[in-house]
């Protein structure tokens, strides 16, 4: 690709280069509803701050956004609690897997960051604040619909139910937080809200659109709505860069060079600050629990566009 290629040409080239790899990696099998997904899917969507869009593959197919939801609940919690949130959760990379328990005990129930499961459970608890899980879930869905400018977004109840039946590790983390007085609502309520937020079903186009405020200092560049402050948007990008891919965050910084957040459904949201928001989906995961082909696609996209925070 020459340096004057259009965005559409670059996205088409990424798709072409990834095609031989479709199906690589292993779908998450600890959530039965995700274990049934065909690993050969691939979708990619890019939206720029000036409203250009480009997409390839199954960019309109819904998938389970899973841990990518942690970015959006963090946004909501920072708006609600401000800096007080950081008393309950840190902003340091964990160097551990997404559902690690050991570190939580060593650090007395203060999760390292909001993008690992323990941290996200504390964030969801902060949002729940003793209320009804169904009301919080409705708020989260409304927030996503507003960000993506798409009223069709919803939750896949089958995925939420499936995770509820096998979410023993998350239940352990939540109970451990509770034992350390860092979870105040009833554990089953926090888990219900958390499993539902993870079961948000979105496509690449909607997800890229929903993340666009992070590429534009907290303001949606297309509607001019302020979602968060410039400082918070910058810090969220910093946390996504250092923590968004768990113990592979350094590898993603090295290879891709953009802040991002992965989910075990095989989606990744990546942000090119000042430039664009990108969503990619390919369900096969690598050993760190991140989309294998999705990460490769982002590496290729970053190389062809020259987008990098470094
Ligand atoms: N719902 C998943 C879990 O809590 C999310 C994990 C992920 O996407 N990495 O296990």
Short mmCIF file of C-alpha atoms and ligand atoms in Angstrom, two decimals:
data_model
loop_
_atom_site.label_atom_id
_atom_site.label_comp_id
_atom_site.label_asym_id
_atom_site.label_seq_id
_atom_site.Cartn_x
_atom_site.Cartn_y
_atom_site.Cartn_z
CA UNK A 1 0.00 0.00 0.00
CA UNK A 2 1.32 3.42 -0.85
CA UNK A 3 1.19 6.14 1.74
CA UNK A 4 -1.67 7.89 -0.07
CA UNK A 5 -4.08 4.96 0.08
CA UNK A 6 -7.61 5.79 1.16
CA UNK A 7 -9.02 4.44 4.41
CA UNK A 8 -11.30 2.12 2.41
CA UNK A 9 -8.31 0.72 0.53
CA UNK A 10 -6.38 0.17 3.76
CA UNK A 11 -9.29 -1.60 5.46
CA UNK A 12 -9.76 -3.79 2.36
CA UNK A 13 -6.03 -4.61 2.40
CA UNK A 14 -6.17 -5.59 6.09
CA UNK A 15 -9.11 -7.89 5.34
CA UNK A 16 -7.25 -9.44 2.42
CA UNK A 17 -4.11 -9.99 4.49
CA UNK A 18 -6.05 -11.57 7.36
CA UNK A 19 -8.20 -13.91 5.24
CA UNK A 20 -5.65 -16.78 5.26
CA UNK A 21 -5.69 -16.66 9.07
CA UNK A 22 -9.46 -16.76 9.66
CA UNK A 23 -10.33 -19.48 12.16
CA UNK A 24 -7.05 -19.37 14.06
CA UNK A 25 -7.09 -19.34 17.86
CA UNK A 26 -9.51 -20.99 20.26
CA UNK A 27 -12.95 -19.71 21.19
CA UNK A 28 -13.54 -19.13 24.89
CA UNK A 29 -15.03 -22.37 26.15
CA UNK A 30 -15.57 -21.52 29.82
CA UNK A 31 -18.77 -19.71 28.82
CA UNK A 32 -20.84 -22.37 26.99
CA UNK A 33 -22.70 -19.84 24.80
CA UNK A 34 -19.35 -18.51 23.51
CA UNK A 35 -17.95 -21.99 22.93
CA UNK A 36 -20.56 -22.49 20.20
CA UNK A 37 -19.39 -19.51 18.09
CA UNK A 38 -17.65 -20.32 14.80
CA UNK A 39 -14.04 -19.09 15.03
CA UNK A 40 -13.95 -18.22 11.32
CA UNK A 41 -15.91 -14.98 11.69
CA UNK A 42 -14.07 -11.74 11.02
CA UNK A 43 -15.33 -8.18 11.02
CA UNK A 44 -13.59 -4.80 11.02
CA UNK A 45 -14.93 -1.25 11.20
CA UNK A 46 -13.15 2.09 11.44
CA UNK A 47 -14.69 5.49 12.06
CA UNK A 48 -12.62 8.65 11.99
CA UNK A 49 -13.13 11.81 14.01
CA UNK A 50 -14.29 13.56 10.85
CA UNK A 51 -16.96 10.93 10.28
CA UNK A 52 -15.39 8.79 7.55
CA UNK A 53 -16.20 5.11 7.89
CA UNK A 54 -14.75 1.98 6.36
CA UNK A 55 -15.61 -1.63 7.08
CA UNK A 56 -14.80 -5.13 5.92
CA UNK A 57 -16.04 -8.65 6.51
CA UNK A 58 -18.85 -9.27 8.99
CA UNK A 59 -18.89 -5.77 10.40
CA UNK A 60 -22.69 -5.94 10.81
CA UNK A 61 -22.80 -9.25 12.69
CA UNK A 62 -23.54 -9.01 16.40
CA UNK A 63 -21.10 -10.54 18.86
CA UNK A 64 -20.71 -10.57 22.63
CA UNK A 65 -18.57 -7.58 23.62
CA UNK A 66 -17.66 -9.16 26.99
CA UNK A 67 -14.82 -7.29 28.70
CA UNK A 68 -14.93 -4.40 26.25
CA UNK A 69 -17.94 -3.34 28.33
CA UNK A 70 -15.47 -2.53 31.13
CA UNK A 71 -14.38 0.59 29.24
CA UNK A 72 -17.93 1.89 29.18
CA UNK A 73 -18.84 1.08 32.79
CA UNK A 74 -15.57 2.76 33.80
CA UNK A 75 -16.66 5.86 31.86
CA UNK A 76 -20.00 5.82 33.67
CA UNK A 77 -18.41 5.27 37.08
CA UNK A 78 -15.90 8.10 36.63
CA UNK A 79 -18.74 10.43 35.73
CA UNK A 80 -20.65 9.29 38.79
CA UNK A 81 -17.90 9.13 41.42
CA UNK A 82 -15.06 11.18 39.97
CA UNK A 83 -11.60 10.53 41.42
CA UNK A 84 -13.07 8.78 44.49
CA UNK A 85 -13.33 5.68 42.30
CA UNK A 86 -9.55 5.29 42.51
CA UNK A 87 -9.80 4.48 46.22
CA UNK A 88 -11.49 1.21 45.24
CA UNK A 89 -9.46 0.23 42.21
CA UNK A 90 -5.94 1.03 40.99
CA UNK A 91 -4.60 2.03 37.59
CA UNK A 92 -1.57 -0.17 37.38
CA UNK A 93 -1.13 -3.06 34.93
CA UNK A 94 -1.62 -6.42 36.59
CA UNK A 95 0.75 -8.64 34.63
CA UNK A 96 -1.77 -11.38 35.40
CA UNK A 97 -4.62 -13.06 33.56
CA UNK A 98 -8.01 -11.35 33.41
CA UNK A 99 -9.58 -13.50 36.11
CA UNK A 100 -6.60 -13.87 38.45
CA UNK A 101 -7.40 -14.32 42.12
CA UNK A 102 -3.94 -14.47 43.71
CA UNK A 103 -3.10 -10.79 43.28
CA UNK A 104 -6.39 -9.70 44.80
CA UNK A 105 -5.54 -11.47 48.03
CA UNK A 106 -2.01 -10.11 48.14
CA UNK A 107 -3.29 -6.59 47.61
CA UNK A 108 -6.07 -6.83 50.19
CA UNK A 109 -9.05 -6.60 47.91
CA UNK A 110 -8.05 -3.50 45.91
CA UNK A 111 -7.92 -4.69 42.28
CA UNK A 112 -4.96 -3.49 40.23
CA UNK A 113 -7.05 -1.83 37.55
CA UNK A 114 -10.64 -1.53 36.28
CA UNK A 115 -10.08 -3.64 33.16
CA UNK A 116 -9.42 -6.95 34.89
CA UNK A 117 -12.43 -8.84 36.21
CA UNK A 118 -11.90 -7.99 39.88
CA UNK A 119 -11.60 -4.29 39.06
CA UNK A 120 -14.63 -4.34 36.77
CA UNK A 121 -16.70 -6.01 39.49
CA UNK A 122 -15.75 -3.19 41.89
CA UNK A 123 -16.69 -0.62 39.22
CA UNK A 124 -20.05 -2.30 38.58
CA UNK A 125 -20.66 -2.38 42.32
CA UNK A 126 -19.90 1.36 42.49
CA UNK A 127 -22.52 1.94 39.80
CA UNK A 128 -25.03 -0.40 41.41
CA UNK A 129 -24.74 1.24 44.84
CA UNK A 130 -27.32 -1.04 46.38
CA UNK A 131 -29.87 -0.52 43.59
CA UNK A 132 -31.62 -3.01 41.37
CA UNK A 133 -29.39 -4.84 38.86
CA UNK A 134 -32.12 -4.57 36.18
CA UNK A 135 -32.15 -0.77 36.54
CA UNK A 136 -28.36 -0.54 36.20
CA UNK A 137 -28.39 -2.87 33.20
CA UNK A 138 -31.04 -0.65 31.59
CA UNK A 139 -28.82 2.40 32.25
CA UNK A 140 -25.82 0.68 30.68
CA UNK A 141 -27.85 -0.30 27.60
CA UNK A 142 -29.16 3.26 27.30
CA UNK A 143 -25.61 4.62 27.59
CA UNK A 144 -24.39 2.32 24.81
CA UNK A 145 -27.35 3.18 22.58
CA UNK A 146 -26.63 6.86 23.06
CA UNK A 147 -22.91 6.52 22.34
CA UNK A 148 -23.45 4.35 19.27
CA UNK A 149 -26.42 6.42 18.16
CA UNK A 150 -28.30 3.18 17.67
CA UNK A 151 -31.44 2.25 19.63
CA UNK A 152 -31.30 -1.37 18.50
CA UNK A 153 -28.43 -2.31 20.86
CA UNK A 154 -29.31 -4.83 23.55
CA UNK A 155 -28.15 -7.75 25.63
CA UNK A 156 -28.05 -11.39 24.58
CA UNK A 157 -29.88 -13.02 27.51
CA UNK A 158 -28.62 -16.46 26.55
CA UNK A 159 -25.00 -15.36 26.98
CA UNK A 160 -25.74 -13.65 30.31
CA UNK A 161 -27.53 -16.77 31.56
CA UNK A 162 -24.77 -19.05 30.30
CA UNK A 163 -22.09 -17.06 32.08
CA UNK A 164 -24.18 -16.99 35.23
CA UNK A 165 -24.23 -20.76 35.27
CA UNK A 166 -20.47 -21.14 34.97
CA UNK A 167 -19.20 -17.89 36.54
CA UNK A 168 -17.67 -19.51 39.59
CA UNK A 169 -14.41 -17.60 39.31
CA UNK A 170 -16.18 -14.27 39.05
CA UNK A 171 -18.29 -15.27 42.06
CA UNK A 172 -15.05 -15.99 43.93
CA UNK A 173 -13.62 -12.60 43.01
CA UNK A 174 -16.82 -10.82 44.03
CA UNK A 175 -16.96 -12.63 47.34
CA UNK A 176 -13.33 -11.83 47.97
CA UNK A 177 -13.98 -8.15 47.26
CA UNK A 178 -16.91 -8.28 49.63
CA UNK A 179 -14.80 -9.92 52.34
CA UNK A 180 -12.42 -6.97 52.01
CA UNK A 181 -15.24 -4.44 52.20
CA UNK A 182 -14.66 -3.36 48.59
CA UNK A 183 -18.05 -4.54 47.34
CA UNK A 184 -21.11 -3.12 49.02
CA UNK A 185 -24.13 -4.48 47.15
CA UNK A 186 -25.22 -8.11 47.42
CA UNK A 187 -22.79 -10.37 45.54
CA UNK A 188 -25.50 -12.03 43.36
CA UNK A 189 -26.78 -8.59 42.31
CA UNK A 190 -23.31 -7.38 41.29
CA UNK A 191 -22.73 -10.59 39.34
CA UNK A 192 -26.10 -10.29 37.58
CA UNK A 193 -25.31 -6.74 36.48
CA UNK A 194 -21.76 -7.68 35.45
CA UNK A 195 -22.77 -10.77 33.43
CA UNK A 196 -25.39 -8.70 31.63
CA UNK A 197 -22.98 -5.88 30.76
CA UNK A 198 -20.58 -8.49 29.36
CA UNK A 199 -23.44 -9.98 27.30
CA UNK A 200 -24.06 -6.74 25.37
CA UNK A 201 -24.40 -7.78 21.73
CA UNK A 202 -22.94 -5.29 19.27
CA UNK A 203 -21.38 -5.30 15.83
CA UNK A 204 -18.06 -3.75 14.81
CA UNK A 205 -19.72 -0.69 13.32
CA UNK A 206 -21.67 0.04 16.51
CA UNK A 207 -18.70 -0.62 18.77
CA UNK A 208 -16.32 1.62 16.82
CA UNK A 209 -18.96 4.36 16.87
CA UNK A 210 -19.50 3.95 20.63
CA UNK A 211 -15.77 4.38 21.32
CA UNK A 212 -15.30 7.46 19.15
CA UNK A 213 -15.45 9.89 22.10
CA UNK A 214 -12.21 8.36 23.38
CA UNK A 215 -10.47 9.42 20.16
CA UNK A 216 -11.73 12.99 20.57
CA UNK A 217 -10.91 14.10 24.13
CA UNK A 218 -14.19 12.84 25.59
CA UNK A 219 -16.50 14.61 23.14
CA UNK A 220 -18.40 12.79 20.41
CA UNK A 221 -17.01 14.55 17.33
CA UNK A 222 -20.16 13.90 15.29
CA UNK A 223 -22.86 15.00 17.76
CA UNK A 224 -20.59 17.26 19.86
CA UNK A 225 -22.04 15.65 23.00
CA UNK A 226 -19.58 15.66 25.92
CA UNK A 227 -19.30 12.12 27.27
CA UNK A 228 -16.43 12.68 29.68
CA UNK A 229 -13.73 15.26 30.40
CA UNK A 230 -10.56 15.52 28.28
CA UNK A 231 -8.47 14.45 31.29
CA UNK A 232 -10.59 11.35 31.89
CA UNK A 233 -10.55 10.42 28.21
CA UNK A 234 -6.76 10.68 28.21
CA UNK A 235 -6.49 8.59 31.34
CA UNK A 236 -8.85 5.97 30.00
CA UNK A 237 -6.66 5.66 26.92
CA UNK A 238 -3.64 5.29 29.22
CA UNK A 239 -5.38 2.52 31.15
CA UNK A 240 -6.45 0.79 27.94
CA UNK A 241 -2.89 0.92 26.67
CA UNK A 242 -1.35 -0.45 29.86
CA UNK A 243 -4.12 -2.81 31.01
CA UNK A 244 -6.57 -3.43 28.16
CA UNK A 245 -5.08 -6.75 27.06
CA UNK A 246 -4.26 -8.10 30.53
CA UNK A 247 -0.81 -9.65 30.73
CA UNK A 248 -0.35 -9.17 26.96
CA UNK A 249 -0.79 -5.37 27.18
CA UNK A 250 2.94 -4.79 26.67
CA UNK A 251 2.93 -7.02 23.62
CA UNK A 252 -0.02 -5.12 22.12
CA UNK A 253 1.70 -1.78 22.85
CA UNK A 254 4.80 -3.14 21.10
CA UNK A 255 2.98 -4.55 18.07
CA UNK A 256 0.00 -2.22 17.64
CA UNK A 257 0.87 0.94 19.57
CA UNK A 258 -2.74 1.97 20.20
CA UNK A 259 -4.84 1.86 23.38
CA UNK A 260 -7.31 -0.99 23.21
CA UNK A 261 -9.61 -3.29 25.09
CA UNK A 262 -10.25 -6.91 24.27
CA UNK A 263 -13.07 -9.25 25.23
CA UNK A 264 -13.27 -13.04 25.30
CA UNK A 265 -15.98 -12.87 22.63
CA UNK A 266 -13.10 -12.04 20.26
CA UNK A 267 -13.76 -8.32 19.92
CA UNK A 268 -11.19 -5.55 20.35
CA UNK A 269 -11.87 -1.82 20.53
CA UNK A 270 -8.81 0.27 19.67
CA UNK A 271 -8.42 4.03 19.78
CA UNK A 272 -6.15 6.20 17.64
CA UNK A 273 -6.35 9.44 19.66
CA UNK A 274 -7.21 12.43 17.51
CA UNK A 275 -7.83 10.16 14.55
CA UNK A 276 -10.21 7.23 14.79
CA UNK A 277 -11.96 4.46 16.67
CA UNK A 278 -11.58 0.89 15.44
CA UNK A 279 -13.46 -2.31 16.24
CA UNK A 280 -12.38 -5.74 15.10
CA UNK A 281 -13.93 -9.13 15.80
CA UNK A 282 -12.55 -12.61 15.31
CA UNK A 283 -13.61 -15.15 17.96
CA UNK A 284 -10.48 -17.32 18.12
CA UNK A 285 -8.35 -16.26 21.10
CA UNK A 286 -4.63 -16.49 21.81
CA UNK A 287 -3.19 -17.83 25.07
CA UNK A 288 -3.70 -14.48 26.82
CA UNK A 289 -7.44 -14.51 26.01
CA UNK A 290 -7.26 -11.84 23.30
CA UNK A 291 -8.48 -12.22 19.72
CA UNK A 292 -5.60 -13.75 17.78
CA UNK A 293 -6.55 -12.57 14.28
CA UNK A 294 -8.08 -9.37 15.67
CA UNK A 295 -4.76 -8.38 17.17
CA UNK A 296 -2.97 -9.22 13.92
CA UNK A 297 -5.48 -7.09 12.02
CA UNK A 298 -4.86 -4.13 14.32
CA UNK A 299 -1.12 -4.51 13.89
CA UNK A 300 -1.56 -4.43 10.11
CA UNK A 301 -4.00 -1.52 10.23
CA UNK A 302 -1.64 0.51 12.44
CA UNK A 303 1.26 -0.19 10.08
CA UNK A 304 -0.70 0.83 6.98
CA UNK A 305 -2.26 3.97 8.48
CA UNK A 306 0.79 5.01 10.51
CA UNK A 307 -1.50 5.50 13.53
CA UNK A 308 0.37 5.14 16.82
CA UNK A 309 0.59 6.96 20.12
CA UNK A 310 4.36 6.51 20.09
N1 LIG B 1 -17.52 -12.11 31.02
C1 LIG B 1 -16.13 -12.52 30.98
C2 LIG B 1 -15.68 -12.96 32.35
O1 LIG B 1 -15.96 -12.26 33.27
C3 LIG B 1 -15.32 -11.38 30.48
C4 LIG B 1 -13.86 -11.72 30.40
C5 LIG B 1 -13.20 -11.14 29.19
O2 LIG B 1 -13.84 -10.74 28.23
N2 LIG B 1 -11.90 -11.17 29.19
O3 LIG B 1 -15.05 -13.96 32.52
#
